[in-house]
Coordinates of C-alpha atoms and ligand atoms in Angstrom, one line a residue:
X1 CA 0.0 0.0 0.0
X2 CA 1.5 3.2 -1.1
X3 CA 0.9 6.3 1.2
X4 CA 0.5 9.9 0.1
X5 CA -0.6 13.0 2.3
X6 CA -3.1 13.9 -0.4
X7 CA -4.7 11.8 -2.9
X8 CA -6.7 13.7 -5.5
X9 CA -9.2 11.9 -7.9
X10 CA -9.6 13.6 -11.1
X11 CA -7.0 15.8 -13.0
X12 CA -9.4 18.5 -14.2
X13 CA -9.3 22.2 -13.1
X14 CA -10.6 21.3 -9.6
X15 CA -8.3 18.3 -9.0
X16 CA -5.1 20.2 -10.4
X17 CA -5.8 23.4 -8.6
X18 CA -6.2 21.4 -5.3
X19 CA -2.9 19.7 -6.0
X20 CA -1.2 22.9 -6.7
X21 CA -2.4 24.7 -3.6
X22 CA -1.4 21.4 -1.3
X23 CA 1.9 20.8 -3.1
X24 CA 3.0 24.5 -2.9
X25 CA 2.6 24.3 0.9
X26 CA 4.8 21.1 1.0
X27 CA 2.4 18.3 0.9
X28 CA 3.2 15.1 -0.9
X29 CA 0.3 14.8 -3.6
X30 CA -0.8 12.3 -6.2
X31 CA -3.5 12.9 -8.9
X32 CA -5.3 10.0 -10.6
X33 CA -7.2 10.4 -13.8
X34 CA -8.7 7.8 -15.9
X35 CA -8.0 9.6 -19.1
X36 CA -4.9 9.6 -21.0
X37 CA -4.8 13.3 -21.1
X38 CA -5.0 15.4 -18.1
X39 CA -7.1 18.6 -17.8
X40 CA -10.7 17.2 -17.5
X41 CA -13.1 19.0 -19.7
X42 CA -10.3 21.7 -20.3
X43 CA -8.6 19.8 -22.9
X44 CA -11.6 19.8 -25.3
X45 CA -12.1 23.6 -24.7
X46 CA -10.8 25.5 -27.6
X47 CA -12.8 28.8 -26.8
X48 CA -11.8 31.8 -24.8
X49 CA -12.9 31.6 -21.1
X50 CA -14.8 34.3 -19.1
X51 CA -13.9 35.7 -15.8
X52 CA -11.1 38.1 -14.6
X53 CA -7.4 37.9 -14.9
X54 CA -7.0 35.7 -11.6
X55 CA -9.5 33.1 -13.3
X56 CA -7.1 33.2 -16.4
X57 CA -9.9 34.9 -18.4
X58 CA -9.6 35.3 -22.2
X59 CA -7.2 32.2 -22.2
X60 CA -8.5 29.4 -24.2
X61 CA -9.5 26.4 -21.8
X62 CA -6.9 23.9 -23.0
X63 CA -4.1 26.5 -22.4
X64 CA -5.5 26.9 -18.8
X65 CA -5.3 23.1 -18.5
X66 CA -1.6 22.9 -19.7
X67 CA -0.6 25.7 -17.4
X68 CA -2.4 24.1 -14.4
X69 CA -0.6 20.7 -15.3
X70 CA 3.0 22.3 -15.6
X71 CA 2.5 24.1 -12.3
X72 CA 1.3 21.1 -10.6
X73 CA 4.2 18.9 -12.0
X74 CA 6.7 21.7 -11.3
X75 CA 5.6 21.5 -7.6
X76 CA 6.3 17.9 -7.5
X77 CA 2.8 16.5 -7.8
X78 CA 2.7 13.0 -9.2
X79 CA 0.0 12.8 -12.0
X80 CA -1.0 9.3 -13.1
X81 CA -2.8 8.9 -16.2
X82 CA -4.9 6.0 -17.4
X83 CA -5.8 5.4 -13.7
X84 CA -9.3 4.9 -12.7
X85 CA -10.2 4.9 -9.0
X86 CA -12.6 2.0 -8.7
X87 CA -12.9 1.8 -4.9
X88 CA -12.8 4.0 -1.8
X89 CA -12.7 2.3 1.5
X90 CA -12.4 3.3 5.3
X91 CA -9.3 4.9 6.4
X92 CA -9.0 6.7 3.1
X93 CA -7.9 3.8 1.3
X94 CA -8.4 3.7 -2.6
X95 CA -8.0 1.0 -5.3
X96 CA -6.8 2.1 -8.6
X97 CA -6.8 0.4 -11.9
X98 CA -3.9 1.3 -13.9
X99 CA -3.7 -0.4 -17.2
X100 CA -4.8 -3.9 -16.1
X101 CA -3.2 -3.8 -12.8
X102 CA -5.0 -3.0 -9.6
X103 CA -2.9 -0.8 -7.1
X104 CA -3.8 0.2 -3.6
X105 CA -2.9 3.7 -2.1
X106 CA -3.8 5.3 1.1
X107 CA -4.0 9.1 1.9
X108 CA -4.2 11.4 4.9
X109 CA -6.7 13.5 2.9
X110 CA -8.7 12.7 -0.3
X111 CA -10.1 15.2 -2.8
X112 CA -12.8 13.8 -5.0
X113 CA -12.7 15.9 -8.2
X114 CA -14.3 13.5 -10.6
X115 CA -16.5 16.2 -12.5
X116 CA -19.6 15.4 -14.3
X117 CA -21.1 13.1 -17.0
X118 CA -23.3 14.1 -19.8
X119 CA -27.0 13.5 -19.5
X120 CA -28.9 11.9 -22.4
X121 CA -32.4 11.8 -23.4
X122 CA -34.2 8.9 -25.4
X123 CA -36.5 9.3 -28.3
X124 CA -37.5 7.0 -31.3
X125 CA -34.0 6.6 -33.2
X126 CA -31.8 7.8 -30.4
X127 CA -29.6 4.8 -30.7
X128 CA -28.7 5.4 -34.2
X129 CA -25.1 6.1 -35.1
X130 CA -25.1 10.0 -35.5
X131 CA -26.8 10.7 -32.2
X132 CA -24.0 11.9 -30.0
X133 CA -23.2 13.8 -26.8
X134 CA -21.9 17.4 -27.1
X135 CA -18.7 16.2 -25.1
X136 CA -18.2 13.4 -27.7
X137 CA -18.4 15.9 -30.5
X138 CA -15.9 18.0 -28.8
X139 CA -13.5 15.1 -28.3
X140 CA -13.8 14.1 -32.0
X141 CA -13.2 17.8 -33.2
X142 CA -10.9 19.2 -30.7
X143 CA -8.7 16.1 -29.7
X144 CA -8.8 13.9 -32.8
X145 CA -9.4 16.6 -35.6
X146 CA -12.6 14.8 -36.9
X147 CA -15.8 16.3 -38.0
X148 CA -18.7 14.5 -36.5
X149 CA -20.8 15.0 -39.8
X150 CA -22.0 17.9 -42.1
X151 CA -25.5 19.0 -40.8
X152 CA -26.1 19.2 -37.1
X153 CA -29.2 19.5 -35.0
X154 CA -28.2 20.8 -31.5
X155 CA -30.4 19.7 -28.7
X156 CA -30.0 22.0 -25.9
X157 CA -29.2 25.8 -25.7
X158 CA -27.2 26.0 -22.6
X159 CA -23.6 27.1 -22.7
X160 CA -22.4 23.7 -23.7
X161 CA -25.0 23.6 -26.8
X162 CA -24.2 27.1 -28.1
X163 CA -20.5 26.8 -27.4
X164 CA -20.2 23.2 -29.2
X165 CA -22.5 24.7 -31.8
X166 CA -19.9 27.4 -32.5
X167 CA -17.0 24.9 -32.4
X168 CA -19.1 22.5 -35.0
X169 CA -19.2 25.6 -37.4
X170 CA -15.5 26.2 -37.0
X171 CA -14.9 22.6 -37.7
X172 CA -16.8 23.2 -41.1
X173 CA -20.4 21.8 -40.2
X174 CA -23.4 23.5 -40.7
X175 CA -25.7 23.7 -37.7
X176 CA -29.3 23.5 -38.9
X177 CA -30.7 24.6 -35.5
X178 CA -30.5 24.6 -31.8
X179 CA -33.6 23.4 -30.1
X180 CA -34.6 23.7 -26.4
X181 CA -37.8 22.6 -24.5
X182 CA -37.4 25.7 -22.5
X183 CA -38.9 28.9 -23.6
X184 CA -35.6 30.9 -23.2
X185 CA -32.1 30.3 -24.4
X186 CA -30.1 28.7 -21.2
X187 CA -26.7 29.8 -22.2
X188 CA -25.1 33.2 -22.2
X189 CA -26.5 35.7 -24.7
X190 CA -23.0 36.5 -26.0
X191 CA -22.3 32.7 -26.8
X192 CA -25.9 32.5 -28.5
X193 CA -25.2 35.7 -30.5
X194 CA -22.0 34.1 -32.0
X195 CA -24.0 31.5 -33.8
X196 CA -27.2 33.5 -34.5
X197 CA -25.1 35.9 -36.5
X198 CA -23.7 32.9 -38.6
X199 CA -27.5 32.1 -39.4
X200 CA -28.2 29.4 -36.9
X201 CA -31.9 29.5 -36.0
X202 CA -33.2 28.7 -32.4
X203 CA -36.3 26.8 -31.8
X204 CA -37.3 27.2 -28.3
X205 CA -40.2 25.4 -26.7
X206 CA -39.2 22.4 -29.1
X207 CA -38.0 18.9 -28.4
X208 CA -36.8 16.3 -30.6
X209 CA -39.5 13.7 -31.8
X210 CA -37.6 11.3 -33.9
X211 CA -34.3 10.6 -35.3
X212 CA -34.6 9.3 -38.9
X213 CA -32.5 6.5 -40.6
X214 CA -31.8 2.8 -40.7
X215 CA -27.9 2.6 -40.2
X216 CA -27.4 6.1 -39.3
X217 CA -29.1 9.4 -38.7
X218 CA -30.4 10.9 -42.0
X219 CA -32.8 13.6 -40.5
X220 CA -34.7 14.7 -37.5
X221 CA -38.3 15.5 -36.7
X222 CA -38.7 18.3 -34.1
X223 CA -41.8 19.2 -32.4
X224 CA -43.1 22.2 -30.4
X225 CA -44.1 21.6 -26.8
X226 CA -46.5 23.4 -24.7
X227 CA -45.9 24.7 -21.2
X228 CA -46.0 21.3 -19.7
X229 CA -43.4 20.2 -22.2
X230 CA -46.1 18.1 -24.1
X231 CA -45.9 17.8 -27.8
X232 CA -48.2 20.2 -29.7
X233 CA -49.8 18.0 -32.4
X234 CA -49.3 19.2 -35.9
X235 CA -46.2 21.2 -35.2
X236 CA -43.7 18.6 -36.3
X237 CA -40.9 20.0 -38.6
X238 CA -38.4 17.7 -40.5
X239 CA -34.8 18.9 -40.4
X240 CA -32.2 17.5 -42.9
X241 CA -29.4 16.7 -40.6
X242 CA -26.8 13.7 -40.3
X243 CA -26.0 14.3 -36.7
X244 CA -28.0 14.9 -33.6
X245 CA -25.9 16.4 -30.9
X246 CA -27.4 16.3 -27.3
X247 CA -26.3 18.9 -24.9
X248 CA -29.1 18.4 -22.2
X249 CA -27.2 19.0 -19.0
X250 CA -24.6 17.4 -17.0
X251 CA -24.7 15.1 -13.6
X252 CA -22.3 15.3 -11.0
X253 CA -20.1 12.1 -10.8
X254 CA -20.8 11.7 -7.1
X255 CA -20.5 7.8 -7.0
X256 CA -17.2 7.7 -5.2
X257 CA -18.4 10.1 -2.6
X258 CA -21.3 7.8 -2.0
X259 CA -18.9 4.7 -1.8
X260 CA -16.8 6.7 0.8
X261 CA -20.0 7.0 2.9
X262 CA -20.3 10.7 2.4
X263 CA -23.9 12.1 2.9
X264 CA -25.4 13.0 -0.5
X265 CA -28.1 15.3 -1.1
X266 CA -30.4 15.9 -4.2
X267 CA -29.9 19.4 -5.3
X268 CA -31.7 20.1 -8.8
X269 CA -29.8 23.6 -9.0
X270 CA -26.6 21.7 -8.7
X271 CA -27.4 19.1 -11.3
X272 CA -28.3 16.2 -9.1
X273 CA -26.9 14.2 -6.3
X274 CA -24.0 16.0 -4.7
X275 CA -22.0 15.4 -1.5
X276 CA -23.0 17.6 1.4
X277 CA -19.8 19.8 2.1
X278 CA -18.9 22.8 4.5
X279 CA -17.5 25.9 3.1
X280 CA -14.0 24.3 2.5
X281 CA -15.4 21.4 0.5
X282 CA -15.0 18.9 3.4
X283 CA -17.7 16.3 3.1
X284 CA -19.4 14.6 6.0
X285 CA -16.6 12.2 6.1
X286 CA -13.6 13.7 7.9
X287 CA -10.6 14.4 5.6
X288 CA -12.7 13.7 2.3
X289 CA -13.2 16.8 0.2
X290 CA -15.1 17.4 -2.9
X291 CA -14.6 20.1 -5.4
X292 CA -15.4 21.2 -8.8
X293 CA -18.4 19.9 -10.8
X294 CA -18.8 16.9 -8.7
X295 CA -20.1 19.1 -5.9
X296 CA -22.5 21.0 -8.2
X297 CA -22.3 21.8 -12.0
X298 CA -20.6 25.3 -12.3
X299 CA -17.6 26.1 -14.4
X300 CA -13.9 25.8 -14.7
X301 CA -13.1 29.1 -13.0
X302 CA -15.1 28.0 -10.0
X303 CA -13.9 24.5 -10.0
X304 CA -10.3 26.0 -9.9
X305 CA -11.3 28.2 -6.7
X306 CA -13.0 25.1 -5.1
X307 CA -9.9 23.1 -5.7
X308 CA -7.7 25.9 -4.2
X309 CA -10.0 26.4 -1.2
X310 CA -9.8 22.4 -0.5
X311 CA -6.0 22.3 -0.8
X312 CA -5.6 25.2 1.4
X313 CA -7.8 23.6 4.1
X314 CA -6.0 20.3 3.9
X315 CA -2.6 22.2 4.3
X316 CA -3.9 23.9 7.5
X317 CA -5.4 20.7 8.9
X318 CA -2.1 18.9 8.6
X319 CA -0.1 21.8 10.0
X320 CA 1.5 23.1 6.8
X321 CA 0.5 26.7 7.1
X322 CA -0.6 28.7 10.1
X323 CA -4.5 29.4 10.8
X324 CA -3.7 33.1 9.9
X325 CA -2.1 32.4 6.6
X326 CA -4.9 30.0 5.9
X327 CA -7.6 32.4 6.6
X328 CA -6.1 35.0 4.3
X329 CA -6.0 32.7 1.3
X330 CA -9.5 31.3 2.1
X331 CA -10.9 34.8 2.3
X332 CA -9.4 35.8 -1.1
X333 CA -10.5 32.5 -2.8
X334 CA -14.1 32.7 -1.3
X335 CA -14.4 36.4 -2.3
X336 CA -13.4 35.5 -5.9
X337 CA -15.8 32.5 -5.9
X338 CA -18.7 34.6 -4.6
X339 CA -18.1 37.1 -7.5
X340 CA -18.3 34.3 -10.2
X341 CA -21.4 33.0 -8.7
X342 CA -23.2 36.4 -8.9
X343 CA -24.9 37.9 -11.9
X344 CA -27.7 36.8 -14.2
X345 CA -26.5 33.1 -14.5
X346 CA -24.9 32.8 -11.2
X347 CA -24.7 29.6 -9.1
X348 CA -25.2 31.4 -6.0
X349 CA -27.1 28.5 -4.5
X350 CA -30.8 29.7 -4.8
X351 CA -33.3 28.6 -7.4
X352 CA -33.5 31.5 -9.9
X353 CA -36.5 32.6 -11.9
X354 CA -35.6 34.2 -15.4
X355 CA -34.7 37.8 -14.4
X356 CA -36.5 40.6 -16.4
X357 CA -33.9 43.2 -15.8
X358 CA -30.2 43.5 -15.5
X359 CA -28.8 44.3 -12.1
X360 CA -28.2 47.9 -13.3
X361 CA -32.0 48.0 -14.1
X362 CA -32.1 47.9 -18.0
X363 CA -34.6 45.4 -19.5
X364 CA -33.1 42.2 -20.5
X365 CA -33.2 41.8 -24.4
X366 CA -36.1 39.5 -25.0
X367 CA -34.9 38.7 -28.7
X368 CA -31.6 37.7 -27.2
X369 CA -33.2 35.3 -24.9
X370 CA -35.5 33.9 -27.5
X371 CA -33.6 34.2 -30.8
X372 CA -30.1 34.5 -29.9
X373 CA -29.5 38.1 -31.0
X374 CA -30.0 41.6 -29.8
X375 CA -32.6 43.6 -31.6
X376 CA -31.1 47.0 -32.6
X377 CA -34.0 48.9 -30.8
X378 CA -33.3 47.2 -27.4
X379 CA -29.5 48.1 -27.5
X380 CA -29.6 51.7 -27.2
X381 CA -30.3 51.6 -23.3
X382 CA -27.0 49.5 -22.5
X383 CA -23.9 51.5 -21.1
X384 CA -21.6 49.9 -23.6
X385 CA -23.3 51.4 -26.8
X386 CA -22.1 54.6 -27.9
X387 CA -24.9 57.1 -28.8
X388 CA -25.3 58.8 -32.3
X389 CA -23.4 61.9 -31.3
X390 CA -20.4 59.7 -30.3
X391 CA -20.6 57.8 -33.5
X392 CA -20.6 60.8 -35.7
X393 CA -17.1 61.9 -34.1
X394 CA -15.5 58.9 -35.8
X395 CA -14.4 55.4 -34.5
X396 CA -16.2 54.1 -31.5
X397 CA -16.2 50.5 -29.8
X398 CA -19.6 49.1 -29.3
X399 CA -19.8 46.7 -26.5
X400 CA -22.8 44.3 -27.2
X401 CA -22.6 42.7 -23.7
X402 CA -26.0 43.1 -21.9
X403 CA -26.4 40.4 -19.3
X404 CA -24.4 40.3 -16.1
X405 CA -22.0 37.7 -16.7
X406 CA -18.7 37.4 -14.7
X407 CA -16.2 38.7 -17.1
X408 CA -13.9 41.7 -17.4
X409 CA -11.1 41.4 -19.9
X410 CA -12.4 44.3 -21.9
X411 CA -11.6 46.5 -19.1
X412 CA -8.1 44.9 -18.5
X413 CA -6.9 45.1 -22.0
X414 CA -7.8 48.5 -23.1
X415 CA -4.8 50.6 -23.0
X416 CA -6.9 53.9 -23.1
X417 CA -9.1 53.3 -20.0
X418 CA -12.2 53.6 -22.4
X419 CA -14.0 50.5 -20.9
X420 CA -15.2 50.2 -17.3
X421 CA -16.5 47.1 -15.6
X422 CA -15.7 48.2 -12.0
X423 CA -14.8 46.1 -8.8
X424 CA -17.9 43.7 -9.3
X425 CA -17.1 41.6 -12.4
X426 CA -20.8 40.8 -13.0
X427 CA -21.4 44.7 -13.8
X428 CA -22.3 45.4 -17.3
X429 CA -19.2 47.0 -19.3
X430 CA -19.6 50.8 -19.7
X431 CA -17.9 52.9 -22.5
X432 CA -16.3 55.9 -20.6
X433 CA -17.2 58.7 -22.7
X434 CA -14.4 60.9 -21.7
X435 CA -11.7 58.6 -22.8
X436 CA -10.5 58.5 -26.3
X437 CA -10.4 55.0 -28.3
X438 CA -7.4 54.5 -30.4
X439 CA -9.0 51.8 -32.5
X440 CA -6.4 49.2 -31.6
X441 CA -9.1 46.3 -31.4
X442 CA -7.4 44.7 -28.5
X443 CA -10.9 44.6 -26.9
X444 CA -12.5 43.0 -29.8
X445 CA -9.9 40.2 -30.1
X446 CA -9.8 39.6 -26.4
X447 CA -13.6 39.3 -25.5
X448 CA -14.5 35.8 -24.8
X449 CA -18.1 36.6 -25.7
X450 CA -17.1 38.2 -29.1
X451 CA -19.4 40.9 -28.2
X452 CA -17.2 44.0 -29.1
X453 CA -17.2 45.7 -32.5
X454 CA -15.5 48.7 -33.8
X455 CA -17.7 51.0 -35.8
X456 CA -16.4 53.9 -37.9
X457 CA -19.5 55.7 -39.5
X458 CA -17.1 58.4 -40.9
X459 CA -14.9 55.9 -42.8
X460 CA -15.6 57.2 -46.4
X461 CA -18.6 59.0 -48.1
X462 CA -21.6 56.7 -47.6
X463 CA -19.6 53.9 -46.2
X464 CA -18.8 52.8 -42.8
X465 CA -16.1 50.6 -41.5
X466 CA -17.0 47.7 -39.1
X467 CA -14.4 45.5 -37.3
X468 CA -15.5 42.2 -36.0
X469 CA -13.8 39.3 -34.3
X470 CA -13.3 36.3 -36.9
X471 CA -12.3 32.7 -36.0
X472 CA -13.1 30.7 -39.2
X473 CA -10.6 29.4 -41.8
X474 CA -9.8 30.3 -44.4
X475 CA -9.2 33.9 -43.4
X476 CA -10.6 36.3 -46.1
X477 CA -7.9 38.5 -47.7
X478 CA -7.9 42.2 -47.8
X479 CA -9.8 43.3 -50.9
X480 CA -11.9 40.3 -51.1
X481 CA -15.7 40.7 -51.2
X482 CA -18.4 39.0 -49.3
X483 CA -21.7 39.7 -47.7
X484 CA -22.3 41.6 -44.5
X485 CA -24.8 40.0 -42.3
X486 CA -26.8 41.3 -39.4
X487 CA -27.1 40.0 -36.0
X488 CA -29.7 37.2 -37.2
X489 CA -27.5 36.1 -40.0
X490 CA -29.5 37.9 -42.6
X491 CA -27.5 39.2 -45.5
X492 CA -27.6 43.0 -45.6
X493 CA -25.4 44.2 -48.4
X494 CA -22.0 43.3 -50.3
X495 CA -19.0 44.1 -48.1
X496 CA -15.4 44.4 -48.9
X497 CA -12.5 43.3 -46.5
X498 CA -10.3 46.4 -45.7
X499 CA -8.0 44.4 -43.4
X500 CA -7.5 41.2 -41.4
X501 CA -5.1 41.6 -38.4
X502 CA -3.8 39.1 -36.1
X503 CA -1.1 39.2 -33.5
X504 CA 0.5 37.3 -30.6
X505 CA -2.0 38.9 -28.2
X506 CA -5.0 37.7 -30.3
X507 CA -4.3 34.0 -29.7
X508 CA -5.9 33.2 -33.1
X509 CA -8.7 35.6 -33.1
X510 CA -8.4 37.9 -36.1
X511 CA -9.7 41.4 -36.4
X512 CA -11.6 41.6 -39.7
X513 CA -12.5 45.2 -40.8
X514 CA -15.0 45.3 -43.7
X515 CA -16.3 48.2 -45.5
X516 CA -20.2 48.4 -45.7
X517 CA -22.8 50.9 -46.9
X518 CA -23.1 53.5 -44.2
X519 CA -26.8 52.8 -43.2
X520 CA -25.8 49.2 -41.9
X521 CA -23.0 50.5 -39.6
X522 CA -24.8 49.6 -36.5
X523 CA -26.5 46.2 -37.9
X524 CA -23.6 44.6 -39.7
X525 CA -22.0 42.1 -37.5
X526 CA -20.7 39.2 -39.6
X527 CA -18.8 38.6 -42.7
X528 CA -19.7 35.9 -45.1
X529 CA -17.0 35.3 -47.5
X530 CA -17.8 35.0 -51.2
X531 CA -21.7 34.6 -50.9
X532 CA -23.7 36.3 -53.7
X533 CA -26.5 38.7 -52.9
X534 CA -29.6 37.0 -53.8
X535 CA -31.7 38.7 -56.4
X536 CA -35.2 39.9 -55.6
Ligands
FAD601 C1 -18.7 22.5 -23.8 C2 -18.2 23.1 -22.5 C3 -17.9 24.4 -22.5 C4 -17.4 24.9 -21.3 N1 -17.2 26.3 -21.2 C5 -16.6 26.8 -20.1 C6 -16.2 28.1 -20.1 O1 -16.3 28.8 -21.1 N2 -15.8 28.5 -18.9 C7 -15.7 27.7 -17.8 O2 -15.2 28.2 -16.8 N3 -16.2 26.6 -17.8 C8 -16.7 26.0 -18.9 N4 -17.1 24.7 -19.0 C9 -17.2 23.8 -17.7 C10 -15.9 23.4 -17.3 O3 -15.2 22.6 -18.4 C11 -16.1 22.5 -16.0 O4 -17.0 23.1 -15.0 C12 -14.8 22.0 -15.4 O5 -14.1 21.2 -16.2 C13 -15.2 21.2 -14.2 O6 -13.9 20.8 -13.5 P1 -13.8 19.6 -12.6 O7 -12.3 19.5 -12.4 O8 -14.8 19.7 -11.6 O9 -14.1 18.3 -13.6 P2 -13.6 17.8 -15.0 O10 -13.1 18.9 -15.8 O11 -14.8 17.0 -15.6 O12 -12.5 16.7 -14.6 C14 -12.8 15.6 -13.9 C15 -11.8 14.5 -14.1 O13 -11.9 13.4 -13.3 C16 -11.7 12.2 -14.2 N5 -12.3 11.2 -13.4 C17 -13.7 11.0 -13.1 N6 -13.9 9.9 -12.4 C18 -12.7 9.4 -12.1 C19 -12.3 8.1 -11.4 N7 -13.0 7.2 -11.0 N8 -10.9 7.8 -11.5 C20 -10.1 8.6 -12.1 N9 -10.4 9.7 -12.9 C21 -11.7 10.1 -12.8 C22 -12.4 12.5 -15.3 O14 -12.1 11.7 -16.4 C23 -11.9 13.9 -15.7 O15 -10.7 14.0 -16.3 C24 -17.6 24.0 -20.1 C25 -17.9 22.7 -20.2 C26 -18.2 22.3 -21.4 C27 -18.7 20.9 -21.4
SF4_602 S1 -10.2 49.6 -29.8 FE1 -8.5 49.7 -28.2 S2 -8.7 51.7 -27.1 FE2 -10.7 51.4 -28.3 S3 -11.9 50.6 -26.5 FE3 -11.1 48.7 -27.5 S4 -9.2 48.4 -26.4 FE4 -9.7 50.4 -26.0
SF4_603 S1 -17.6 42.7 -23.4 FE1 -16.3 42.7 -21.7 S2 -17.5 41.8 -20.1 FE2 -18.7 41.4 -21.8 S3 -18.0 39.4 -22.5 FE3 -16.6 40.8 -23.6 S4 -14.8 40.9 -22.4 FE4 -16.5 39.9 -21.1

């Protein structure tokens, strides 16, 4: 039996952060993960993350994973991959299956950081090849470089559905629709807006009725549902798709906590059965902690903080840091966690009804919640939208970020102090009218929500210049023509690419500036290369 001071089960953001925290204080730590790549969900995440600098905001998820791993290994943490923990017994003993060998370990403390598993729903045809989970789609695309198909129906409009929808488009798939049985889009509006402007329609109050096909998916029927989520007869629609991607929620993987004798509680707001924990993540079994999605479905940024909180508590329990030092770190991590849990989509523990207003009092955009895009008429009330007078002066940044999400890189990157979020990271970003925007575009390429645009209504007689974030390949070249699309993906007019800029700071996101007829300056938000304007 091999002994470690801390055994961590799961090398996702929660497990690695707990390991870093404990090892940095001098504890001997081992991390087991059943995958052959560490990082948990992070290694599939190619999009930029929300949050603040301390949560590694605007970093792509897989880079956060790489950094955590390097830090952990640098501190002497032993990370064992291909190692599935299959048993957990009294006295904090565990059994681990490594390759085909069963090995036995014992720890002074254990952190269960096993994450979550994807939910599935059943419907006629659901076992056909082509019906896949969103996580599997991400594994295929982002780990193995494979497209899961060509035309996709996404079931579920939460963050996972809209983020994976965007990644499917990046991989070259067409997303035929996103459907959701709920009446509102569940994910962040900025994520939904990214795919809405690429022309993806949202069908809310809809569910999947059937997958068609004999040996693989060759179509899907969707159907409207009433308020009791019952199908409305006669509302069926056929969609020509070859992939049905399910993004219908995650469930905490709390089985090991149950095996360890921890008290579990059914907590719908946290995604299901979760171990009951104190504020340090300690379960009802002394010296067994839970951190990350296993303790309630949240995000990587909160998983990292929960891991740190647990690692810090373990270090204090075993005398590696003083009570004063422990409390100082704990207060810092807890404040950060509380900030992340605030806002419109926050996981602050309570059941939430759909809010009608932002924290600042503006009515939430209903088109954003139901169609995935902001209606121009709803925009003007938000503090990131410069008024007509400012726009007539020249180039302005337009911040189309209208929900209280925990995020502030726009404020951090602006060298001219034009953007203010303030101390509370769920505040809406505000354009500071007294500051002078240089048009550097750093805010556009850094915004994880791709919600910032530069608009120059004085670019040329009758023409405006609009700069957008662009992450598709091949990159359009300057001088090439295409179509300017509005926020719903509808074609407005022909547009010409003025410039395409990328630099080390953009981390793959290009700043594409297009010339559009002047009247479309506040509508044009996407560039479709090469498409011809339809006659009539
Ligand atoms: C599509 C998508 C997009 C997301 N976007 C964001 C985002 O923009 N920002 C953000 O902050 N978060 C995002 N998240 C959420 C984030 O990825 C998760 O909240 C986070 O990864 C949870 O971390 P974790 O460490 O708790 O679990 P995980 O990352 O799931 O890691 C758990 C690890 O434990 C391993 N494991 C489980 N059981 C065992 C066992 N018995 N033995 C050994 N190993 C085991 C698993 O294989 C896994 O590697 C997204 C998630 C998805 C799916
Ligand atoms: S374009 Fe540059 S100067 Fe202008 S708001 Fe954005 S980051 Fe600031
Ligand atoms: S506008 Fe600012 S706060 Fe909103 S998503 Fe972008 S970077 Fe985050």
